[in-house]
Structures are given as C-alpha cells and as structure tokens.
Amino acid sequence: EEQELNDEDEKYSEMNDEISTESIIQQCNAKYESLLKENVDLQEKNCYLKDKLKRRNEKLADAKAKKKELKAELNDCIDEINEAREEIDELTEKLEQQVQKS
C-alpha cells in the first residue's frame, strides 16, 4: 500500500512537472510572439523615420541650393549697384567740370 501511494505520488509529480513545463512553453511562446510583433512594429517605425529623414534632407538640399542661387543673384545686384555708382561718379565729375567751365 505504501508503494502504491509512492507510485501515485510520483505519477502526480510527473503530471505536475508536465503541466509546469507546458505552461512555461506557452509563456515563452506568447512572449516570443509579442516580441516578434514589437520587432515588426519597430521595423515599420524605422522605415517611416528613414523616409521622413530622407524627405527632410531633400528639403534641406533644396533650401541650400536656393540659398546659393539667391546669394549669386544678390552678388549680381551688388555688382550692378557698384557699376551704377561708378557711372554716377563719372557723370557727376563731368557735370562739375562743365559747371566750372561755364
């Protein structure tokens, strides 16, 4: 009878171990699935952020090109202003000479 009780205890102990092992496996599988989904979500977010950064960099490159273009236009305007000043100075000098002659 004692052997029978020991056998029964061992049987329940093995069943308990199996249930415990199965429970651990299920928990691990659930955690794996959760991490897998989180990984997919992070990959999607990473792609979105890469695209956003690419668009930002393109806008920045466009803005730099526009700035360079505007700076060249400004320099052209400054050159024209300086040429006009020189022309004004020359005409003023000629006018002063004519006034002195008369």
Coordinates of C-alpha atoms in Angstrom, one line a residue:
E1 CA 0.0 0.0 0.0
E2 CA 2.9 2.4 0.8
Q3 CA 4.4 1.5 -2.6
E4 CA 1.1 2.2 -4.2
L5 CA 1.0 5.6 -2.5
N6 CA 4.6 6.4 -3.6
D7 CA 3.7 5.3 -7.2
E8 CA 0.7 7.6 -7.1
D9 CA 2.7 10.5 -5.7
E10 CA 5.3 10.0 -8.4
K11 CA 2.6 9.9 -11.1
Y12 CA 1.1 13.2 -9.9
S13 CA 4.5 14.7 -9.5
E14 CA 5.3 13.8 -13.2
M15 CA 2.0 15.2 -14.3
N16 CA 2.6 18.4 -12.3
D17 CA 6.1 18.7 -14.0
E18 CA 4.5 18.2 -17.4
I19 CA 1.8 20.8 -16.7
S20 CA 4.5 23.1 -15.4
T21 CA 6.7 22.6 -18.4
E22 CA 3.8 23.1 -20.8
S23 CA 2.9 26.3 -19.0
I24 CA 6.4 27.6 -19.3
I25 CA 6.5 26.7 -23.0
Q26 CA 3.2 28.5 -23.6
Q27 CA 4.5 31.6 -21.7
C28 CA 7.7 31.5 -23.7
N29 CA 5.8 31.2 -27.0
A30 CA 3.5 34.1 -26.0
K31 CA 6.5 36.2 -25.1
Y32 CA 8.1 35.3 -28.5
E33 CA 5.0 36.3 -30.4
S34 CA 4.8 39.5 -28.5
L35 CA 8.5 40.3 -29.2
L36 CA 8.0 39.4 -32.9
K37 CA 5.1 41.8 -33.2
E38 CA 7.1 44.5 -31.4
N39 CA 10.0 43.9 -33.8
V40 CA 7.7 44.3 -36.8
D41 CA 6.3 47.5 -35.3
L42 CA 9.8 48.9 -34.7
Q43 CA 10.8 48.0 -38.3
E44 CA 7.8 49.8 -39.7
K45 CA 8.5 52.8 -37.5
N46 CA 12.2 52.7 -38.6
C47 CA 11.1 52.8 -42.2
Y48 CA 8.8 55.7 -41.6
L49 CA 11.5 57.6 -39.8
K50 CA 14.1 56.9 -42.6
D51 CA 11.6 58.2 -45.2
K52 CA 10.9 61.3 -43.1
L53 CA 14.6 61.9 -42.7
K54 CA 15.2 61.4 -46.4
R55 CA 12.4 64.0 -47.2
R56 CA 13.9 66.4 -44.7
N57 CA 17.3 66.0 -46.2
E58 CA 15.9 66.6 -49.7
K59 CA 14.2 69.8 -48.5
L60 CA 17.4 70.9 -46.8
A61 CA 19.4 70.3 -50.0
D62 CA 16.8 72.3 -52.0
A63 CA 16.9 75.1 -49.5
K64 CA 20.7 75.2 -49.7
A65 CA 20.6 75.3 -53.5
K66 CA 18.1 78.1 -53.3
K67 CA 20.2 80.0 -50.9
K68 CA 23.2 79.6 -53.2
E69 CA 21.2 80.8 -56.1
L70 CA 19.8 83.8 -54.1
K71 CA 23.3 84.7 -53.0
A72 CA 24.6 84.7 -56.6
E73 CA 21.7 87.0 -57.5
L74 CA 22.5 89.3 -54.6
N75 CA 26.1 89.5 -55.7
D76 CA 25.0 90.3 -59.2
C77 CA 22.8 93.1 -57.8
I78 CA 25.7 94.4 -55.7
D79 CA 27.9 94.4 -58.8
E80 CA 25.2 96.3 -60.8
I81 CA 24.8 98.8 -57.9
N82 CA 28.6 99.4 -57.8
E83 CA 28.8 99.9 -61.6
A84 CA 25.9 102.3 -61.3
R85 CA 27.7 104.2 -58.6
E86 CA 30.8 104.4 -60.7
E87 CA 28.8 105.7 -63.6
I88 CA 27.1 108.3 -61.3
D89 CA 30.5 109.4 -60.0
E90 CA 31.8 109.8 -63.6
L91 CA 28.7 111.8 -64.6
T92 CA 28.9 113.9 -61.5
E93 CA 32.6 114.6 -62.2
K94 CA 31.7 115.6 -65.9
L95 CA 28.9 117.8 -64.7
E96 CA 31.1 119.5 -62.2
Q97 CA 33.7 120.2 -64.9
Q98 CA 31.0 121.6 -67.2
V99 CA 29.8 123.9 -64.4
Q100 CA 33.3 125.1 -63.7
K101 CA 33.8 125.9 -67.4
S102 CA 30.8 128.0 -67.6

